[in-house]
CSV table of C-alpha atoms in Angstrom, one decimal:
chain,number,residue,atom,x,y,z
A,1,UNK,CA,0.0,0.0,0.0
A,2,UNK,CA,1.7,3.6,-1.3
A,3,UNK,CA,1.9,6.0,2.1
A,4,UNK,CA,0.2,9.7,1.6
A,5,UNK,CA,2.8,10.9,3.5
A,6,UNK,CA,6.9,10.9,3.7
A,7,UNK,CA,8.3,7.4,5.2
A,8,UNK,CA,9.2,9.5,8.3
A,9,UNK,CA,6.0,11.3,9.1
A,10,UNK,CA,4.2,7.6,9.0
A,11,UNK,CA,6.8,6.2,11.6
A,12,UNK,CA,6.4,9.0,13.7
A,13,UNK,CA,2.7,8.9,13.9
A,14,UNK,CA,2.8,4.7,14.1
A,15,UNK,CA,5.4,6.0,17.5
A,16,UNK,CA,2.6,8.3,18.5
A,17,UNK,CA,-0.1,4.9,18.2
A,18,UNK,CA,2.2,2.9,19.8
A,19,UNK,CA,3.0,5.4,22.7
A,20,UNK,CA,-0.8,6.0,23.5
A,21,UNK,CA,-1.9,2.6,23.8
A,22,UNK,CA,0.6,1.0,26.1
A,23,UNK,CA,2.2,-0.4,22.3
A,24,UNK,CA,-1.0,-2.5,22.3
A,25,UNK,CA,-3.3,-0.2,20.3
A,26,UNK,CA,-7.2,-1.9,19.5
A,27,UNK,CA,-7.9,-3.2,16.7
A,28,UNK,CA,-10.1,0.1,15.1
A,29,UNK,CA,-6.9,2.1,15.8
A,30,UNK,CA,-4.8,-0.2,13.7
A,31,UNK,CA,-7.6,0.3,10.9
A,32,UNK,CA,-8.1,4.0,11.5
A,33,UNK,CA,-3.7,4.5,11.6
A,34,UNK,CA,-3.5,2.6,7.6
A,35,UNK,CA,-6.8,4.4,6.3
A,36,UNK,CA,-5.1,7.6,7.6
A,37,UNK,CA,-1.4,7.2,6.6
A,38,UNK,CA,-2.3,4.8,3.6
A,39,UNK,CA,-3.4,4.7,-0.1
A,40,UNK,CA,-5.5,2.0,-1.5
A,41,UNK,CA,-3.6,-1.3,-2.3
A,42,UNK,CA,-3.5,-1.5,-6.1
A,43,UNK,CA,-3.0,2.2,-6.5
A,44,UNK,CA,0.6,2.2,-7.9
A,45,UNK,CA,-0.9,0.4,-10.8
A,46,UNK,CA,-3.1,1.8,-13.6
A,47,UNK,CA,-4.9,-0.1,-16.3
A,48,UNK,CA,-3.8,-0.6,-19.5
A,49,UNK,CA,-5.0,-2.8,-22.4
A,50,UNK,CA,-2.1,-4.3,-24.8
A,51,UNK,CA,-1.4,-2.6,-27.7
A,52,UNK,CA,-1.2,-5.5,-29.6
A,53,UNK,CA,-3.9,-7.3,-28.4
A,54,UNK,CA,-6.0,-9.7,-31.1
A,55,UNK,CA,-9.3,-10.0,-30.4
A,56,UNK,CA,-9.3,-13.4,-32.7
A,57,UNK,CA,-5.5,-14.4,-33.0
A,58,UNK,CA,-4.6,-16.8,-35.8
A,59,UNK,CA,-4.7,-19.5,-32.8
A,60,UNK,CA,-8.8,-19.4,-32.9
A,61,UNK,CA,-9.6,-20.5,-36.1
A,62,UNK,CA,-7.5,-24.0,-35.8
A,63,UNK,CA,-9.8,-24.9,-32.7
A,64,UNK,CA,-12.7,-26.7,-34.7
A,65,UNK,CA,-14.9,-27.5,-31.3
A,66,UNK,CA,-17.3,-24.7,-31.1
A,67,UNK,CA,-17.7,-24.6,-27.5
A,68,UNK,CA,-13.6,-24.8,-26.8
A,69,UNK,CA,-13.1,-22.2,-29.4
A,70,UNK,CA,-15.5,-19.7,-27.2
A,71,UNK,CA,-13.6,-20.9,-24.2
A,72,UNK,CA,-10.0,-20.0,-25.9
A,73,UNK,CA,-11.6,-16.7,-27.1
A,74,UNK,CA,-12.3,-16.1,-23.5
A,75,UNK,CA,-9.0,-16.5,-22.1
A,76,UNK,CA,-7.2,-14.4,-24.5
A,77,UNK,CA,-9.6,-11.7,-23.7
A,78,UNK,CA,-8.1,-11.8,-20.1
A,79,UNK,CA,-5.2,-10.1,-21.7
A,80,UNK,CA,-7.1,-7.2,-21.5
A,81,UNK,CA,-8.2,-7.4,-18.0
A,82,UNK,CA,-4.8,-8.1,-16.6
A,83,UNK,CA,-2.7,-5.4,-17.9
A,84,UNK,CA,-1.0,-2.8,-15.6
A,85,UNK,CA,1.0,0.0,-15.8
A,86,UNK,CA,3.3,1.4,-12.9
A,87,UNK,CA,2.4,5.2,-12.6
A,88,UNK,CA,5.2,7.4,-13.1
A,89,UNK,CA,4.7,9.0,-9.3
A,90,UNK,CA,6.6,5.3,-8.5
A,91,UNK,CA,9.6,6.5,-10.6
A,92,UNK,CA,9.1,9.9,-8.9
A,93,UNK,CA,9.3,9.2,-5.6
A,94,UNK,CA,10.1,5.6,-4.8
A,95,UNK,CA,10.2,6.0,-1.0
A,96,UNK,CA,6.4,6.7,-0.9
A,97,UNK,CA,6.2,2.8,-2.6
A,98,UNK,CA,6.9,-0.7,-1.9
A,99,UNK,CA,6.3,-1.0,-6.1
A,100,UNK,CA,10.0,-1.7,-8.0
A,101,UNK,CA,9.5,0.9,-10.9
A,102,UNK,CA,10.1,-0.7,-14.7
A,103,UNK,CA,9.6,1.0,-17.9
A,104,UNK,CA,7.2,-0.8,-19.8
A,105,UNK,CA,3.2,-2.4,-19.0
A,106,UNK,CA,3.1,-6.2,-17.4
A,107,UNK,CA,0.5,-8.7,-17.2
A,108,UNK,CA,-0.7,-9.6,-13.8
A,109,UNK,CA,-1.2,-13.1,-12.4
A,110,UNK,CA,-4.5,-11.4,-11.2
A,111,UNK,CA,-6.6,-12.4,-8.0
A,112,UNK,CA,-5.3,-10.7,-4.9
A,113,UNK,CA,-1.9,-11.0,-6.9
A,114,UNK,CA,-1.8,-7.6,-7.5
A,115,UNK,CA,1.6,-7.0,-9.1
A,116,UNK,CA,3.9,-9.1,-11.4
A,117,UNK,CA,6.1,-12.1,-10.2
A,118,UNK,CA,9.7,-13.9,-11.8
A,119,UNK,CA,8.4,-17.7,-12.7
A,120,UNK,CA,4.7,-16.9,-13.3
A,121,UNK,CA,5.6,-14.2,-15.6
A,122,UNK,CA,7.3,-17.7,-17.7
A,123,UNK,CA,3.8,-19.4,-18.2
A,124,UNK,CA,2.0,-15.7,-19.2
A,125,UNK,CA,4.8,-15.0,-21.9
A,126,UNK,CA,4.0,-18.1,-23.0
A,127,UNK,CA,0.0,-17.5,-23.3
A,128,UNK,CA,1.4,-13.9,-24.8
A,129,UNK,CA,3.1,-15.4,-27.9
A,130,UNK,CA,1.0,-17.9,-28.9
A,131,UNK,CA,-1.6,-15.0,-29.1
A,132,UNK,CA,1.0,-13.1,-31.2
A,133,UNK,CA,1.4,-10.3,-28.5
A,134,UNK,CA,5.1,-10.1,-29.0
A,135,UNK,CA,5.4,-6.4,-28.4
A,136,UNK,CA,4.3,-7.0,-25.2
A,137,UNK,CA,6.6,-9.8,-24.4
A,138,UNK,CA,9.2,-8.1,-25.5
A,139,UNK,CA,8.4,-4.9,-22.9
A,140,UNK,CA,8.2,-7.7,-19.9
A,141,UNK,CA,11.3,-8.9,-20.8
A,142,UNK,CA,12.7,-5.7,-21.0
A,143,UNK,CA,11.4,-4.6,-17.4
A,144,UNK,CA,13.5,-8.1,-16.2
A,145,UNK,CA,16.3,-6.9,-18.3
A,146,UNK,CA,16.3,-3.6,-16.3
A,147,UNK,CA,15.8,-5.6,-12.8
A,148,UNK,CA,19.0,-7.2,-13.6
A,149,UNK,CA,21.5,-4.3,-14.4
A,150,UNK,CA,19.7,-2.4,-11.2
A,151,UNK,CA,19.8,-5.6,-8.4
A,152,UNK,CA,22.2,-8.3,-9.9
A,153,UNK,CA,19.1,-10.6,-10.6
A,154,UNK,CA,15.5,-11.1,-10.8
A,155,UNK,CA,13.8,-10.6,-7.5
A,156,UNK,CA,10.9,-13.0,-6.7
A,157,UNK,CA,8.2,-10.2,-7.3
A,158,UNK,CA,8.0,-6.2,-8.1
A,159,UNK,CA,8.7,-5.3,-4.4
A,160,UNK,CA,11.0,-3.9,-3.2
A,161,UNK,CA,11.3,-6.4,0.0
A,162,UNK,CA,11.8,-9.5,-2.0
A,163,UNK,CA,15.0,-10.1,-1.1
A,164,UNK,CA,15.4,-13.7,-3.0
A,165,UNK,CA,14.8,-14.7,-6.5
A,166,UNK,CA,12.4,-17.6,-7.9
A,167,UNK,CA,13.5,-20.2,-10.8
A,168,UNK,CA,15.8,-18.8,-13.2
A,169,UNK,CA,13.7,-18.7,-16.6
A,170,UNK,CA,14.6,-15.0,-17.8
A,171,UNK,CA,17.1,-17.1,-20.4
A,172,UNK,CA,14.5,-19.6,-21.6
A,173,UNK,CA,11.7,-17.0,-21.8
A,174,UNK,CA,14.0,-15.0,-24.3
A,175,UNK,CA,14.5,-18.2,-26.0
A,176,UNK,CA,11.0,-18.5,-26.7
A,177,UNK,CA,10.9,-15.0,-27.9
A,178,UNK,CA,13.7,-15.3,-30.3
A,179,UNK,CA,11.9,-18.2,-31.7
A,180,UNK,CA,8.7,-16.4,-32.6
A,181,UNK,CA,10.6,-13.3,-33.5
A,182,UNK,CA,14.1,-14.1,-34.7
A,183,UNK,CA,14.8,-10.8,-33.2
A,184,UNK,CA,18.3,-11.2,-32.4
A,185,UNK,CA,18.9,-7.4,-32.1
A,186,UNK,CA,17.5,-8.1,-28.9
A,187,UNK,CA,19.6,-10.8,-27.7
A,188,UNK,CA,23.0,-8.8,-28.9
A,189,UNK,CA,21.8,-5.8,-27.1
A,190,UNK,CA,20.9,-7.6,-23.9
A,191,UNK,CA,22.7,-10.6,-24.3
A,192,UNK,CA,25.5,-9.5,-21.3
A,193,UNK,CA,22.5,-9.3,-18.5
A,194,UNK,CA,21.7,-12.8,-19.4
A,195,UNK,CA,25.4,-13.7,-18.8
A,196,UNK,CA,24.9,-11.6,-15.0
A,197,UNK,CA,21.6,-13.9,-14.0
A,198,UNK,CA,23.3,-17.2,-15.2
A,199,UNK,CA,26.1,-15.5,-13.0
A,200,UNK,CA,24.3,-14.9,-10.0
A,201,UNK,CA,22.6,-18.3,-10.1
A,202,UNK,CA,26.0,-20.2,-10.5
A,203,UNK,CA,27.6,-18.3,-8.0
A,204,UNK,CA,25.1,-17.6,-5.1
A,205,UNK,CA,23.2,-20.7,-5.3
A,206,UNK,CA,25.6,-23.5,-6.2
A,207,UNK,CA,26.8,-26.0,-3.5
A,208,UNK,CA,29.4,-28.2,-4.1
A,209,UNK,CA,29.1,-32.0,-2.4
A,210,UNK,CA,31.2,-35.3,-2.7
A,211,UNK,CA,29.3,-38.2,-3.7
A,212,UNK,CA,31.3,-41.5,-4.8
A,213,UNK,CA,34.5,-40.1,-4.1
A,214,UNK,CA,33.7,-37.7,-6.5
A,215,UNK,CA,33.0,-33.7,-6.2
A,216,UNK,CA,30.0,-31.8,-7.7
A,217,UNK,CA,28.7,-28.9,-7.8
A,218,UNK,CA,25.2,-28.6,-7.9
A,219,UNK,CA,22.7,-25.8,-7.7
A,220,UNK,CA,20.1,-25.0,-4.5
A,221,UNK,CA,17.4,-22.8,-3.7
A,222,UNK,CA,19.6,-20.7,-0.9
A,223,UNK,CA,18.3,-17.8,1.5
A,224,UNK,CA,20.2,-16.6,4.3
A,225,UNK,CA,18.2,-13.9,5.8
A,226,UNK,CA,17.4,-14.5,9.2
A,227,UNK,CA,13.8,-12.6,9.8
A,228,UNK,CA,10.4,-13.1,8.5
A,229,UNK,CA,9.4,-12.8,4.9
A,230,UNK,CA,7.8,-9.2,4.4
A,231,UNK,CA,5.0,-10.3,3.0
A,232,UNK,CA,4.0,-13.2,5.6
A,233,UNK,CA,5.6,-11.0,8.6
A,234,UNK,CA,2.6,-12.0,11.3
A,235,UNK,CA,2.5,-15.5,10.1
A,236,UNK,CA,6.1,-16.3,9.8
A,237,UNK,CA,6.9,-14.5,13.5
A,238,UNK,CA,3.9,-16.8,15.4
A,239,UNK,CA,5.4,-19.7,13.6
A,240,UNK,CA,9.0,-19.1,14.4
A,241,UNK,CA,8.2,-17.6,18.1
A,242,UNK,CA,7.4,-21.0,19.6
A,243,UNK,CA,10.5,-22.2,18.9
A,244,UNK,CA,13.4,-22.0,22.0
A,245,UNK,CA,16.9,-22.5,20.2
A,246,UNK,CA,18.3,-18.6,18.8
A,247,UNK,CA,20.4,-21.5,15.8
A,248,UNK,CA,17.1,-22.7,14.8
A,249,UNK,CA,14.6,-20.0,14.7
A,250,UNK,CA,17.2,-18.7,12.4
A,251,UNK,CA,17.2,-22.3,10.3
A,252,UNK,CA,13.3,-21.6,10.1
A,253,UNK,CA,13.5,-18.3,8.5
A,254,UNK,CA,16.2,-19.1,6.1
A,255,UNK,CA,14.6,-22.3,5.0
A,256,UNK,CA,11.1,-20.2,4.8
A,257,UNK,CA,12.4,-17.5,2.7
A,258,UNK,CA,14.3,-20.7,0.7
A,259,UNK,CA,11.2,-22.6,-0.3
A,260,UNK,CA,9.5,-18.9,-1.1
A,261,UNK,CA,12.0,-18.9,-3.7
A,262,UNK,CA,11.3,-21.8,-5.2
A,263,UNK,CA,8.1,-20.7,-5.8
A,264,UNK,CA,6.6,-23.9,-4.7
A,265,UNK,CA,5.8,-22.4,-1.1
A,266,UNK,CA,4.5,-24.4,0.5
A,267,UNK,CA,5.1,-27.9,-0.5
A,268,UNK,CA,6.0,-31.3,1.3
A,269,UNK,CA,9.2,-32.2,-0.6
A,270,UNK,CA,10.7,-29.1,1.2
A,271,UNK,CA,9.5,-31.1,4.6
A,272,UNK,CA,12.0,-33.0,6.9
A,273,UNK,CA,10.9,-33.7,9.7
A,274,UNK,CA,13.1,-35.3,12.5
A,275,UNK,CA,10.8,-38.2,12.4
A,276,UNK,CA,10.9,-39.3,9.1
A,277,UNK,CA,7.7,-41.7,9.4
A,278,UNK,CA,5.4,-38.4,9.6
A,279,UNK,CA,4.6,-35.8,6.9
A,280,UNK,CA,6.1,-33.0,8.7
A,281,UNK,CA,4.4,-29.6,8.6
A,282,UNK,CA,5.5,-25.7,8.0
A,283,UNK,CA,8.2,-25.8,10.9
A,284,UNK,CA,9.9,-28.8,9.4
A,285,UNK,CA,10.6,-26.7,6.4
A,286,UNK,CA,13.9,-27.2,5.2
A,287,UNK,CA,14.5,-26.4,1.4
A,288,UNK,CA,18.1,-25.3,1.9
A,289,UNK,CA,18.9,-29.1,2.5
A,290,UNK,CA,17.4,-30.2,-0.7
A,291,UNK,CA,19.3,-30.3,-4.0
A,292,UNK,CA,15.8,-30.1,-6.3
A,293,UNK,CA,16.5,-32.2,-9.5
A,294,UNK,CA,14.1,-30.0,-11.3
A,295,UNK,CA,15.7,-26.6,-10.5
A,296,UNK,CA,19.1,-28.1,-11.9
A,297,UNK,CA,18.0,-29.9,-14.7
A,298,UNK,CA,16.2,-25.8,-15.6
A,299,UNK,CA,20.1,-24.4,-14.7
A,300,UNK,CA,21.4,-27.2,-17.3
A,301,UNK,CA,18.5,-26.0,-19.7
A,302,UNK,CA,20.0,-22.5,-19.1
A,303,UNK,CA,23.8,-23.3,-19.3
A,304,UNK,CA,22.8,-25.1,-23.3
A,305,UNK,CA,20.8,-22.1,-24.2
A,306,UNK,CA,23.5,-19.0,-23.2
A,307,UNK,CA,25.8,-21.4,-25.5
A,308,UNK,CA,23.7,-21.5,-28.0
A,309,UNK,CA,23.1,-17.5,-28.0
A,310,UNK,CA,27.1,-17.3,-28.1
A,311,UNK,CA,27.6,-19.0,-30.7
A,312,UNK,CA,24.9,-16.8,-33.1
């Protein structure tokens, strides 16, 4: 939610509703403090409809089924219900927003998923080309483009407190671009910020284990930040706080923010609980201490691809 007033006028007055109730204020006081210092959720976003938007791509008229041709024509009017643009105040003044500023429109995931995330943004370019919205696609991955020359690599969403990443797919998603558009402008101009997220995933998130009497390095999901996720704050603390040992409420957070990153959160393969005969539940999260075959197998896909675009 963007404030209505500067970052340190909203502490001050969150000191004052702290200070008057005892730092227990009632629950109409919470409301009454984020109506008052507060803008709508949602409100660093304006619509926008796609340019390049088809109302009947060349898709449509292959589909020979009446009734799943009305269904297809449905979904690729969604397109038009799920496009957002940052306003330019969030280039303005970024410290009034939690929003991550980017040059060009996205697609939402939609729902209370407001703003636009790494992996899911993989499935949407996806639905984008095949409805021959490459302008568009090529604008999203322009915006990831940018998030890697300002961060290092892709944070998990357009927030600014996502400090972790999600699966690496930046590289195939360009892949799939080239392939519809054989725009290889593109992939010369841009071509070194794929090299720095390949980078970033090879060298923050590799691990390197002996198996056999022989060494290998693999890659993880890997978060070492020891407090809760931003996003889940309340949830994550109660979770965390019933735990006694300093070491492991630590363990918890990393491993929560971990499995966030995997965007598979939550999920019982990142479950270990000290008994292995049970499921396990949230507190036996522990996705740093799982090598997932499928996130290498997607860094392999990503090693063949960059040489591939080298050799072009």
């Amino acid at each position: 939610m963007p404030l209505k007033y500067e970052p340190d006028i909203v502490k001050e007055n969150f000191r004052t509703l702290a200070s008057n109730y005892g730092r227990n204020p009632p629950r109409d006081q919470i409301r009454k403090f984020v109506d008052d210092n507060f803008r709508p959720a949602g409100s660093d976003f304006e619509e926008w409809i796609p340019e390049d938007w088809k109302s009947c791509p060349l898709f449509l008229n292959k589909i020979r089924d009446p009734n799943l041709q009305k269904f297809a024509k449905e979904l690729n009017s969604f397109w038009r219900r799920l496009g957002r643009r940052i306003i330019s105040d969030v280039k303005a003044r970024p410290e009034m927003y939690s929003m991550i500023y980017v040059n060009n429109p996205v697609i939402v995931p939609g729902g209370r998923f407001r703003e636009f995330y790494y992996w899911d943004q993989y499935w949407i370019l996806k639905g984008l080309l095949h409805c021959e919205m490459t302008s568009s696609v090529r604008g999203m991955l322009e915006n990831f483009i940018q998030m890697v020359q300002e961060f290092g690599y892709i944070p998990n969403g357009g927030r600014i407190y996502y400090a972790r990443s999600q699966p690496p797919l930046l590289i195939p998603m360009v892949n799939d671009y080239l392939d519809h558009t054989k725009n290889f402008t593109f992939l010369e101009k841009n071509i070194a910020s794929l090299d720095k997220e390949f980078e970033f995933w090879r060298r923050n998130r590799n691990y390197t284990l002996d198996l056999n009497g022989e060494t290998h390095t693999v890659i993880r999901y890997n978060v070492e930040r020891d407090l809760p996720r931003p996003e889940s704050y309340v949830e994550d603390y109660e979770l965390v706080s019933k735990i006694q040992s300093p070491n492991e409420r630590t363990e918890l957070y990393e491993n929560l923010k971990t499995a966030a990153e995997s965007g598979i959160d939550f999920s019982y393969r990142w479950f270990l609980p000290k008994d292995a005969s049970e499921v396990g539940t949230l507190k036996d999260t522990k996705a740093r201490n799982v090598i997932p075959i499928d996130l290498n197998v997607l860094f392999l896909r990503n090693a063949k691809i960059m040489q591939k675009f080298h050799a072009q």
